[in-house]
Coordinates of C-alpha atoms in Angstrom, one line a residue:
Chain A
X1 CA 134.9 42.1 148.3
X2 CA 136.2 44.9 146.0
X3 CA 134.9 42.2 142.7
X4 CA 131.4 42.4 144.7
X5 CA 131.3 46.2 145.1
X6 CA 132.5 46.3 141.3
X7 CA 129.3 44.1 140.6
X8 CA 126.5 45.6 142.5
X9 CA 128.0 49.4 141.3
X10 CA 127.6 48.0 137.7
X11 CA 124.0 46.2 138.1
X12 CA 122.8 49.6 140.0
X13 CA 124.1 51.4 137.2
X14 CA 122.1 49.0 134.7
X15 CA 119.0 49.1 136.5
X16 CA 119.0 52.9 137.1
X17 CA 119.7 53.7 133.1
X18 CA 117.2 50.9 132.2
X19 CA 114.7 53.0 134.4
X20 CA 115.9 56.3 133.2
X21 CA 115.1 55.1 129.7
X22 CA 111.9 53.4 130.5
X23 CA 110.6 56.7 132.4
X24 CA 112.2 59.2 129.4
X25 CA 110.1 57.1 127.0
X26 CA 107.4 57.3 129.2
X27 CA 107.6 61.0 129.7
X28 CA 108.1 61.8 125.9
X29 CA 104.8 59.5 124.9
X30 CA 102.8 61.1 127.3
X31 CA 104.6 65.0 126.2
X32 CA 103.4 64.4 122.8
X33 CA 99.9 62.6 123.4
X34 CA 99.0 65.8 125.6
X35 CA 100.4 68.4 123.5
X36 CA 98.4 66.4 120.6
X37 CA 95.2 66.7 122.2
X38 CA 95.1 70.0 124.1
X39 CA 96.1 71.3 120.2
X40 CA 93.3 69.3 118.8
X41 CA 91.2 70.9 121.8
X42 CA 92.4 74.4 121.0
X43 CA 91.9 73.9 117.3
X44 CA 88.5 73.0 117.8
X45 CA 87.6 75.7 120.2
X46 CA 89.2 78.1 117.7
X47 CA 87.0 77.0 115.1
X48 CA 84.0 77.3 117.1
X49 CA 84.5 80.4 118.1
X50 CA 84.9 81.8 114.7
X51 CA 81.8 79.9 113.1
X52 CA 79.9 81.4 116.4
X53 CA 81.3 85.1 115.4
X54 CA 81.0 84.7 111.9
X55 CA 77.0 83.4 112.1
X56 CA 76.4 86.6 114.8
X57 CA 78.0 89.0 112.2
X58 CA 75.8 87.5 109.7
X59 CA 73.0 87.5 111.2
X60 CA 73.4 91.1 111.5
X61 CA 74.3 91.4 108.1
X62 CA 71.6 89.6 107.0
X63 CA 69.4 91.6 108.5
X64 CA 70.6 94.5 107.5
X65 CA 70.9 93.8 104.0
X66 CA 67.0 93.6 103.8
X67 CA 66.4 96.9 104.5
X68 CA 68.2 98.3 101.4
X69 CA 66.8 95.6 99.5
X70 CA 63.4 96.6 100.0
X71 CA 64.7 100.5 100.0
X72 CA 65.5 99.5 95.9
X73 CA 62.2 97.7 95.2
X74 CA 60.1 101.0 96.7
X75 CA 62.7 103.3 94.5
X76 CA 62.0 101.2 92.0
X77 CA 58.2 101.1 92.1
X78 CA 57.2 104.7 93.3
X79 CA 59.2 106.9 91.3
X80 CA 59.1 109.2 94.5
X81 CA 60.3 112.7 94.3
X82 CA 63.2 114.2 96.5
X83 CA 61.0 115.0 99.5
X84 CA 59.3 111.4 99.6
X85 CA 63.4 110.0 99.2
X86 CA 64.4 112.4 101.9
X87 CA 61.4 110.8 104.7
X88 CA 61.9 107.6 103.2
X89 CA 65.8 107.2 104.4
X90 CA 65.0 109.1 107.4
X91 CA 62.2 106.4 107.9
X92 CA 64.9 103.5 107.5
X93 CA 67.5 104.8 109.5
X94 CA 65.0 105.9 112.8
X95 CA 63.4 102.4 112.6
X96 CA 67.0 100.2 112.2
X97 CA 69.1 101.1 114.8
X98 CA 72.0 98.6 113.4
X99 CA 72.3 100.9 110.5
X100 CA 74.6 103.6 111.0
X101 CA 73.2 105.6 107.7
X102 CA 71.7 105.4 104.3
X103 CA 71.7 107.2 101.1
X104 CA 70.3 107.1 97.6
X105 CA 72.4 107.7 95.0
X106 CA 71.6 108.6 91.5
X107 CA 73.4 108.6 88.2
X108 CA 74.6 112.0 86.8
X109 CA 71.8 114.1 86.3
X110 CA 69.3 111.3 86.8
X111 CA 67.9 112.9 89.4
X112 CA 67.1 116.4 87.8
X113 CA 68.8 117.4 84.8
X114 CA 70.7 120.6 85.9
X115 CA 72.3 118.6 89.0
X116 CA 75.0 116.0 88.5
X117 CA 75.4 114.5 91.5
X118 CA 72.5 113.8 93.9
X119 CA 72.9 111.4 97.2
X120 CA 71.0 112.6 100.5
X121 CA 72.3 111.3 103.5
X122 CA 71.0 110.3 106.4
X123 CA 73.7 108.8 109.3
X124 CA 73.8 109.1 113.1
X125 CA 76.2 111.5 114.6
X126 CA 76.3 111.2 119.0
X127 CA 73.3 109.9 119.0
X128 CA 71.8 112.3 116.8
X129 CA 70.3 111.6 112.9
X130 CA 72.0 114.1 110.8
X131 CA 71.1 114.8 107.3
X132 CA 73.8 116.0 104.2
X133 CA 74.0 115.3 100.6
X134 CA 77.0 113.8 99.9
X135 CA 79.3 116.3 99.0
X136 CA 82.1 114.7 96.7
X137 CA 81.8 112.8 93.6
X138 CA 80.3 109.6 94.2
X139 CA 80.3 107.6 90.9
X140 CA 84.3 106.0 91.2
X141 CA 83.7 105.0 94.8
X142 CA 83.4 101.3 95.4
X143 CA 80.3 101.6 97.3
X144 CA 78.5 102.8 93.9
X145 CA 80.6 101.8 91.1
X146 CA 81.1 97.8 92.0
X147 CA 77.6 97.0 92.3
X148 CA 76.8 99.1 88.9
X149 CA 79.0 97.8 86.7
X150 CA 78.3 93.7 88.3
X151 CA 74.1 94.7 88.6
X152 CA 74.3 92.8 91.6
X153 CA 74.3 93.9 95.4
X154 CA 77.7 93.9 97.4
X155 CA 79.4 94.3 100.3
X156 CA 81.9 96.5 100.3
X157 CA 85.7 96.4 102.1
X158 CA 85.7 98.4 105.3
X159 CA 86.8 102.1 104.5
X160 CA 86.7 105.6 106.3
X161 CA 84.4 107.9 105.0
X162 CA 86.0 111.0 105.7
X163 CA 83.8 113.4 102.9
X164 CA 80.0 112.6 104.7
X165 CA 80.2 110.3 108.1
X166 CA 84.0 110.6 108.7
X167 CA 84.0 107.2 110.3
X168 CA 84.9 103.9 109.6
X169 CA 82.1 101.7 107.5
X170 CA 81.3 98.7 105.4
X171 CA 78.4 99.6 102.7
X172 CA 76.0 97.3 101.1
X173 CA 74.8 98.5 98.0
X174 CA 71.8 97.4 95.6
X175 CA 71.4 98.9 92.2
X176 CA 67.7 100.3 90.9
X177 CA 66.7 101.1 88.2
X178 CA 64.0 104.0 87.3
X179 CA 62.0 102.9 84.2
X180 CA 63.1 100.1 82.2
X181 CA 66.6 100.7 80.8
X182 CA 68.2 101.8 83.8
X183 CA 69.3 105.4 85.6
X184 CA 68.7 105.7 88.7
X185 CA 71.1 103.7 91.7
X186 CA 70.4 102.8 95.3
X187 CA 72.9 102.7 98.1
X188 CA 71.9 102.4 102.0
X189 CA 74.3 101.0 104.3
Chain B
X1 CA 107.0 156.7 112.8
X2 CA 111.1 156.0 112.4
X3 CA 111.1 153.7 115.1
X4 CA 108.1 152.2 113.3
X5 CA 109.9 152.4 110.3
X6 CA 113.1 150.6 111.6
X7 CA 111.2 148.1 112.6
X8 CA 109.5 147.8 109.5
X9 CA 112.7 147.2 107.8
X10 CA 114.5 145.0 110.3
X11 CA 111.0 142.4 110.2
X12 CA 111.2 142.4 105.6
X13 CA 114.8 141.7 106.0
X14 CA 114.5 139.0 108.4
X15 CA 111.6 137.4 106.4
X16 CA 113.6 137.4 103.1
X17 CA 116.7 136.2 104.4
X18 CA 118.4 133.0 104.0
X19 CA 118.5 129.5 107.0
X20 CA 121.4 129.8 108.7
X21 CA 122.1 126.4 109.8
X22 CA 125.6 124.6 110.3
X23 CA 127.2 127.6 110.5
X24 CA 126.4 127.7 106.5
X25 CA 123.4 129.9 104.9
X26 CA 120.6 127.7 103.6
X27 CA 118.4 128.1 100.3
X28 CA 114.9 127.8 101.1
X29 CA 113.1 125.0 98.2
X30 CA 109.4 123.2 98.6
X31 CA 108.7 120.5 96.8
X32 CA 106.3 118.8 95.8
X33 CA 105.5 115.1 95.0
X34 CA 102.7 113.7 92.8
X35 CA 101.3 111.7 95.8
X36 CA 101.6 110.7 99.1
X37 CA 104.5 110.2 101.2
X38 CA 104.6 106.2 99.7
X39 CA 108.1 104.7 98.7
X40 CA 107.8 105.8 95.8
X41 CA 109.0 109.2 96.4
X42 CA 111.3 107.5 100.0
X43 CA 114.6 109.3 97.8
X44 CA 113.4 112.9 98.6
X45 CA 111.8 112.4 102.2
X46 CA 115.2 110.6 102.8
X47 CA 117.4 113.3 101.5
X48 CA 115.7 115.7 104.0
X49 CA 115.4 113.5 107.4
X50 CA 119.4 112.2 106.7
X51 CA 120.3 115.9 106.2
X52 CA 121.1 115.2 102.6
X53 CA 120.0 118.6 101.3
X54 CA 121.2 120.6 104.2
X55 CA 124.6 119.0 103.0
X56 CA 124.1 120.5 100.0
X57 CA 123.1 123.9 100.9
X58 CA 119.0 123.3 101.1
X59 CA 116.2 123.9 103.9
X60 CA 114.0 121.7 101.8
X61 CA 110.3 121.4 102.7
X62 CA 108.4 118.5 101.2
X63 CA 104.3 118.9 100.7
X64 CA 102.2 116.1 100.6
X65 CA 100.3 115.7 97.6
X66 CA 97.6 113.5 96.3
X67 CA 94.4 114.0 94.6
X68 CA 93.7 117.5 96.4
X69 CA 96.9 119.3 95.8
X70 CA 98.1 118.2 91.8
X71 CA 101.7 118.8 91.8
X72 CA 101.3 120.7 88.4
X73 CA 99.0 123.2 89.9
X74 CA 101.3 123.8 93.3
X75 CA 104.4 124.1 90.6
X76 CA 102.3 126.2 88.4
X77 CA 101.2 129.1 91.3
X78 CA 104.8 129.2 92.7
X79 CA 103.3 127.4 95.8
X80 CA 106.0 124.4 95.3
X81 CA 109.7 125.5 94.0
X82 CA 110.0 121.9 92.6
X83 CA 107.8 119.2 91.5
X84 CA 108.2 115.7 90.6
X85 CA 105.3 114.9 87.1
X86 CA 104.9 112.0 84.7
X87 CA 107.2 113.2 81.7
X88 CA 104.1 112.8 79.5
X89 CA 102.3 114.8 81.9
X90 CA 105.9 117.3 81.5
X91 CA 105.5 117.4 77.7
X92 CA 102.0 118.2 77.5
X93 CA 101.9 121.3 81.0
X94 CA 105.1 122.9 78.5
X95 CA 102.8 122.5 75.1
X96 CA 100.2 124.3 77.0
X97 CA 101.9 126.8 77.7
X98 CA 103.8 126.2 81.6
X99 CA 107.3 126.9 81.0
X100 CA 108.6 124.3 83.3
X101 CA 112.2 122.1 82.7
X102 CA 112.7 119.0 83.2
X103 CA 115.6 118.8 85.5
X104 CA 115.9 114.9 86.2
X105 CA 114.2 111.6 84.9
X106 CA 114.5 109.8 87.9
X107 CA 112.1 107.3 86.8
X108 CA 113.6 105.8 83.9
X109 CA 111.1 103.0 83.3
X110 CA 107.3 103.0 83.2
X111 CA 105.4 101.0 85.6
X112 CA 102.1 101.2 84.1
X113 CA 100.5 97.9 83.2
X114 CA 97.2 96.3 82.5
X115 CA 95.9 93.6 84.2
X116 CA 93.9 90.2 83.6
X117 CA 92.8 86.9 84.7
X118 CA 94.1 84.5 82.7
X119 CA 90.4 82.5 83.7
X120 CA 88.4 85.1 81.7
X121 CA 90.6 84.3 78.1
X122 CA 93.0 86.8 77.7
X123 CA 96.8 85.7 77.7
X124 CA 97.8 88.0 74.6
X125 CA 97.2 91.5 73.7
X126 CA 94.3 90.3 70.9
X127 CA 92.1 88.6 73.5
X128 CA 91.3 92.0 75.2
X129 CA 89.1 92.8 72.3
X130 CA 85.5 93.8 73.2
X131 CA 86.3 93.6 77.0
X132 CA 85.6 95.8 80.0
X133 CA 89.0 97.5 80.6
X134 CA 89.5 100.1 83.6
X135 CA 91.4 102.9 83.3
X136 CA 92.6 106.0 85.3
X137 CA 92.4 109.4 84.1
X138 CA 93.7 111.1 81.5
X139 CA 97.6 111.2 82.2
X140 CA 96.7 107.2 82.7
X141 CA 95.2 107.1 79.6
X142 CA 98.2 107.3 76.6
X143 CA 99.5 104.6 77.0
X144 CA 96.8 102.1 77.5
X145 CA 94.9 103.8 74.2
X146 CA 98.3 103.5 72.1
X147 CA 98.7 99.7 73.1
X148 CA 94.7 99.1 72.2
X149 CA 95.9 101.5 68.6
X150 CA 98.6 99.9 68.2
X151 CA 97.0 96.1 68.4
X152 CA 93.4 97.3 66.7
X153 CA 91.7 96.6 69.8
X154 CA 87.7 98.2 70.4
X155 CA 86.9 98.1 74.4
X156 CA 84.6 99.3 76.5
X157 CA 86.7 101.9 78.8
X158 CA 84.9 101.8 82.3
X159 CA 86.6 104.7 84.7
X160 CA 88.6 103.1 87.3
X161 CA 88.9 104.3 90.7
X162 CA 91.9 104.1 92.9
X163 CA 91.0 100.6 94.0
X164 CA 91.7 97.2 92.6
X165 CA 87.9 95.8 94.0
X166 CA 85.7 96.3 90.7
X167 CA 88.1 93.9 88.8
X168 CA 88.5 91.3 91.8
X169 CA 84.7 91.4 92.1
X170 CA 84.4 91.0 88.0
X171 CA 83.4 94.5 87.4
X172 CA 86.3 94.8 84.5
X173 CA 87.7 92.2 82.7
X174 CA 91.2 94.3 82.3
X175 CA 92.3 96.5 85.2
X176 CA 95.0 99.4 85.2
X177 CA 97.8 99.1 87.7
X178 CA 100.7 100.3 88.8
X179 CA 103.5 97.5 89.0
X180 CA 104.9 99.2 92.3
X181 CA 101.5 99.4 93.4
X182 CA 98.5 98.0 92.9
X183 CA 99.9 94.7 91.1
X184 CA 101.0 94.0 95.0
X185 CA 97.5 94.5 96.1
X186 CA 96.3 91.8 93.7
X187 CA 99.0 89.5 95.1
X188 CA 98.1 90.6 98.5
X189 CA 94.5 89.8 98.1
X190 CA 94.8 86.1 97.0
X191 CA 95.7 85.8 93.5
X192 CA 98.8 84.1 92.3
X193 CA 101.0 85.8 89.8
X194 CA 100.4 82.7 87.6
X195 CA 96.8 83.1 87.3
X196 CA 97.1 87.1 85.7
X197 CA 98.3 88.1 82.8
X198 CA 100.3 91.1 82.5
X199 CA 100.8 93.7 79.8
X200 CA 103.8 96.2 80.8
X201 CA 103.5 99.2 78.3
X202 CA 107.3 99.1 78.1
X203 CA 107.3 95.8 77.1
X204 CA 105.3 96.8 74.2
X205 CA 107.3 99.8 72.9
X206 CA 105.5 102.6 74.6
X207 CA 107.9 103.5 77.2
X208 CA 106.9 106.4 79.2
X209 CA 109.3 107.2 81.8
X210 CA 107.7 108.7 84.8
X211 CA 108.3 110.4 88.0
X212 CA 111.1 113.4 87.1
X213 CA 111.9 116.2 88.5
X214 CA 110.1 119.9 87.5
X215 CA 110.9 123.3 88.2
X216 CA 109.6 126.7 86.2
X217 CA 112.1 128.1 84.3
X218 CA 112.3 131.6 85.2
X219 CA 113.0 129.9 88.8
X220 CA 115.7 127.8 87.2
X221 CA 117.2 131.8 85.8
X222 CA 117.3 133.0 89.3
X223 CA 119.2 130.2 90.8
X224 CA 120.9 127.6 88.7
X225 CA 123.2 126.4 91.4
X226 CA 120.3 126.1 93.9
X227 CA 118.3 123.4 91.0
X228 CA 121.4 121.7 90.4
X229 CA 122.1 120.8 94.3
X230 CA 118.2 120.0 94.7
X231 CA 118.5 117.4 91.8
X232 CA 122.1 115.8 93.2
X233 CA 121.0 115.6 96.9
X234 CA 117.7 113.7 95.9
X235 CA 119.2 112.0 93.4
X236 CA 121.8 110.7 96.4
X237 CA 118.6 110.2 98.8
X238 CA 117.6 107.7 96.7
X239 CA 120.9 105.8 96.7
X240 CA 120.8 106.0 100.3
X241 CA 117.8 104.6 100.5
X242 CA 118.1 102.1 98.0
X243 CA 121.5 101.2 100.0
X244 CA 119.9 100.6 103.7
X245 CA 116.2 99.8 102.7
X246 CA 114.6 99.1 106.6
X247 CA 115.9 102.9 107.8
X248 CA 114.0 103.9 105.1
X249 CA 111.2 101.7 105.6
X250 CA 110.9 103.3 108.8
X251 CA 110.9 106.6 107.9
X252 CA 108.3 105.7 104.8
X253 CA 106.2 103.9 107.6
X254 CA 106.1 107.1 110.3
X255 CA 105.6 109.3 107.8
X256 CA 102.5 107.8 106.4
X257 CA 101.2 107.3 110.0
X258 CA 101.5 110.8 110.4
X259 CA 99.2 111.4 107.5
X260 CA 96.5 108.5 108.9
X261 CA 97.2 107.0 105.7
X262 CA 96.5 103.4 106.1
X263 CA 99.8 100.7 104.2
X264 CA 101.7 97.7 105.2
X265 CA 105.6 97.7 105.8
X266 CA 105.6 94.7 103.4
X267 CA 103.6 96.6 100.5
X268 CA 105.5 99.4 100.8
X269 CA 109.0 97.2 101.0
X270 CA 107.7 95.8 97.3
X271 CA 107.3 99.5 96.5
X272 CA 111.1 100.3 97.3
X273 CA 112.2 97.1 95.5
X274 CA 110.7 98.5 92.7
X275 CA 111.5 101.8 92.3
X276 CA 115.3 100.4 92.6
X277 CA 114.5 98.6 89.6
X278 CA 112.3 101.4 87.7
X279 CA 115.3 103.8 88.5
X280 CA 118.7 102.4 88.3
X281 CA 119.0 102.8 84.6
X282 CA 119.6 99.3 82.8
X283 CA 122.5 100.5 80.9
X284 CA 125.0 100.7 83.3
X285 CA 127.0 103.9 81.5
X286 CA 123.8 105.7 82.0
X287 CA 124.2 108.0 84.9
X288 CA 121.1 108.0 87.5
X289 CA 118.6 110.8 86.6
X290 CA 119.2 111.6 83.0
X291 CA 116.5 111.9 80.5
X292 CA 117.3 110.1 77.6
X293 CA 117.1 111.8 74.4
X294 CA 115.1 108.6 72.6
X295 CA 112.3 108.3 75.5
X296 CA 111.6 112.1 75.2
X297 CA 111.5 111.2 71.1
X298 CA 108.9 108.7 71.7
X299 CA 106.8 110.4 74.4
X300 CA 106.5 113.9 72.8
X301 CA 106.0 111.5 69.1
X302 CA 103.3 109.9 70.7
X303 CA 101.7 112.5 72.7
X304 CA 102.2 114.4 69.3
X305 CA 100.4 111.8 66.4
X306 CA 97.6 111.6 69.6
X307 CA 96.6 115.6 69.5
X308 CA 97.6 115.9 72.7
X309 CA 100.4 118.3 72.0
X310 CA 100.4 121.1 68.8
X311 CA 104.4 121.1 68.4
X312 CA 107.3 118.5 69.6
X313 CA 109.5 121.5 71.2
X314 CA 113.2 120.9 71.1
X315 CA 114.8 118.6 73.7
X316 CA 117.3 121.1 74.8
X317 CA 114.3 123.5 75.6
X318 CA 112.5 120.7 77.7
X319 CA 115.5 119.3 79.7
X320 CA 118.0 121.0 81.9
X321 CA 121.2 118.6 82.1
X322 CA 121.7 119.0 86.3
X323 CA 123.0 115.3 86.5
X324 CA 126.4 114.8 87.5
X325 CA 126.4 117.9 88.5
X326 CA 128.4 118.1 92.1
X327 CA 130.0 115.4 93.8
X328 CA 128.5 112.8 91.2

């Protein structure tokens, strides 16, 4: 009797750790599939998501980077005088609302001969469209001085303008040039 | 009109006297650093929030500087007590005429450097021939046009700004930088330190110690005793923070918060790191703070053979000994 007890105790025992192990291995296989594939899931919608932010920020970007484009090529062509500049960025930032201002910015004493530094400004303040020329030295900042020195247009890093805007901004900048040779410089953001 | 007068009397006295604080009288001292509250200046803006210079018998005030308050100018109008300059920039404010001391060389080593990609040919000094090399203004300049002197080297000098994007979008071939600074914002940015190479001024016999400790003389007349605790208790706010580096971190961090001056904890953790090893002076018998007799030598020699100075004045005129001064 006690030998039978002794038996069935020891087969129970057997069977219940076989099953133990079967359902841990179980359990662990199907853990590690899931966490595998909810990752891959999440992986994949991470990606999505940034290609579908990073194509809606460029498509605004895109667009926006015409404008000043075509701001460098009129410059360029029309030699225009510094009421025609003034209407002309005023024009470009009333008709593009994504643009939060513009300038021109010309080499030292490009502009006119007695004045060293000349950048009007036009840029939205509450709503409004302001105007200001900017009032600090332009030429180091990276706005002007990276697309001069690669003759090429750029994007810049975000920065706060605290002299004109006082707001946070990314510029894009395109160099002109007035007569052959160079001078003059463009800037519109 | 004697009440008036009392009063008078009673509100000049109040206004010219001393802190009391602690139950001890306190000398009133502004300083001023060349920049902004970075941790490259954490020694002095610890000194004051650990009560260093109230130890010491100071109600310090510490101005922020930066590009629109020059710490020469501040020291110059006796709107700052004490200011912390470049010793070239020392040496050439005394040749023109400031009569300012030298009271400490804190930074014994310089940290002035100019940077390259290894991709665009240059590895040694010779390859920077003909290239587009940005640099600072003039206090930046010395150096960088002894080294291109000293090697024969014709380049085209484009200004630099305070940012490192006109090199990492090509604009220069060669880029200034500060080894504390702006060689960490390369790193940051993506490049590896094995793809630059780097030219340390030091490394090529133009040491120029920097950041030291100013004050105009007649001010140093008046009070003696007062320059000589100022120059201990910074000197021991920078082994404090040297000694528990994440207090000071934090005190680095809020304090350029409070300015809305944008940095990283981990920038500005290089920027402690480094200062430790631009300050501690690598000979060990060399107390902390002194101004060595050679590096003033071959700063003023320098300065001098460049027409930058008319006369190398006498050491002894330009530095005050105020090292190991107190409990040192």
């Amino acid at each position: 009797m006690g030998m039978n007890r002794g038996i069935a105790l020891r087969l129970s025992l057997l069977i219940l750790s076989g099953i133990t192990v079967i359902f841990s291995i179980v359990f662990s296989y199907n853990y590690l599939v899931s966490r595998q594939i909810i990752r891959e899931n999440v992986e994949r919608n991470a990606e999505s998501l940034t290609l579908s932010t990073v194509n809606k920020i460029d498509s605004v970007l895109r667009a926006v980077e015409r404008v000043p484009v075509t701001l460098a090529a009129v410059l360029e062509g029309r030699n225009p005088g510094r009421t025609e500049v003034i209407e002309l960025l005023r024009a470009v930032i009333e008709n593009n609302p994504d643009i939060y201002g513009a300038a021109v910015a010309f080499e030292p004493y490009v502009h006119r001969e007695d004045v060293r530094a000349f950048a009007p400004y036009f840029f939205r303040r509450e709503g409004k469209l302001e105007f200001t020329e900017i009032p600090y030295e332009y030429f180091l900042w990276d706005w002007y001085q990276v697309p001069r020195e690669i003759d090429a247009p750029v994007w810049t890093e975000p920065y706060f303008d605290e002299g004109a805007g006082g707001i946070m901004m990314a510029t894009f900048s395109v160099p002109f040039y007035r007569n052959s040779g160079g001078g003059g410089r463009s800037r519109a953001s | 009109m004697k009440k008036t007068t009392i009063f008078l009397f009673a509100f000049l006295f109040l206004s010219t006297a001393p802190t009391q604080g602690a139950g001890s009288l306190l000398k009133r001292a502004v300083l001023i650093p060349q920049w902004v509250p970075h941790a490259q200046f954490a020694g002095y803006y610890v000194a004051l929030e650990r009560g260093i210079y109230r130890k010491h018998g100071l109600d310090v005030t510490i101005l922020s500087g930066g590009p629109d308050s020059p710490s020469l100018d501040l020291l110059r109008e006796g709107k700052a007590d004490f200011a912390t300059l470049w010793l070239s920039t020392g040496i050439q404010a005394r040749s023109d005429g400031v009569k300012l001391l030298n009271l400490a060389q804190v930074v014994q080593r310089s940290a002035l450097m100019l940077v390259s990609r290894k991709s665009s040919g240059i590895t040694v000094p010779g390859e920077i021939q003909g290239k587009k090399v940005g640099l600072w203004g003039p206090i930046f300049q010395v150096q960088p046009r002894a080294f291109f002197k000293k090697y024969g080297l014709d380049v085209r000098v484009v200004p630099q700004s305070f940012s490192v994007n006109l090199f990492l979008r090509g604009g220069v071939e060669v880029a200034s930088a500060m080894w504390y600074n702006e060689y960490h914002t390369l790193l940051s940015s993506g490049i590896d330190p094995e793809e630059l190479s780097l030219f340390f001024f030091h490394e090529h016999g133009l040491n120029f110690p920097e950041d030291g400790i100013y004050v105009l003389e007649e001010f140093f007349r008046e009070d003696p005793e007062l320059c000589r605790n100022f120059v201990t208790a910074s000197l021991e706010g920078w082994r404090h923070a040297f000694a528990h580096p994440e207090e000071t971190l934090d005190l680095v961090m809020r304090n350029l918060k409070k300015e809305y001056i944008p940095a990283t904890r981990v920038h500005q953790k290089w920027m402690l790191e480094r200062m430790k090893d631009l300050i501690l002076p690598a000979d060990a018998g060399v107390p902390m703070g002194r101004l060595l007799r050679e590096d003033y030598d071959r700063v003023a020699g320098i300065l001098y053979m460049d027409g930058l100075i008319g006369e190398i004045l006498d050491f002894k005129t330009f530095y005050t000994e105020c090292v190991g001064h107190g409990n040192e």
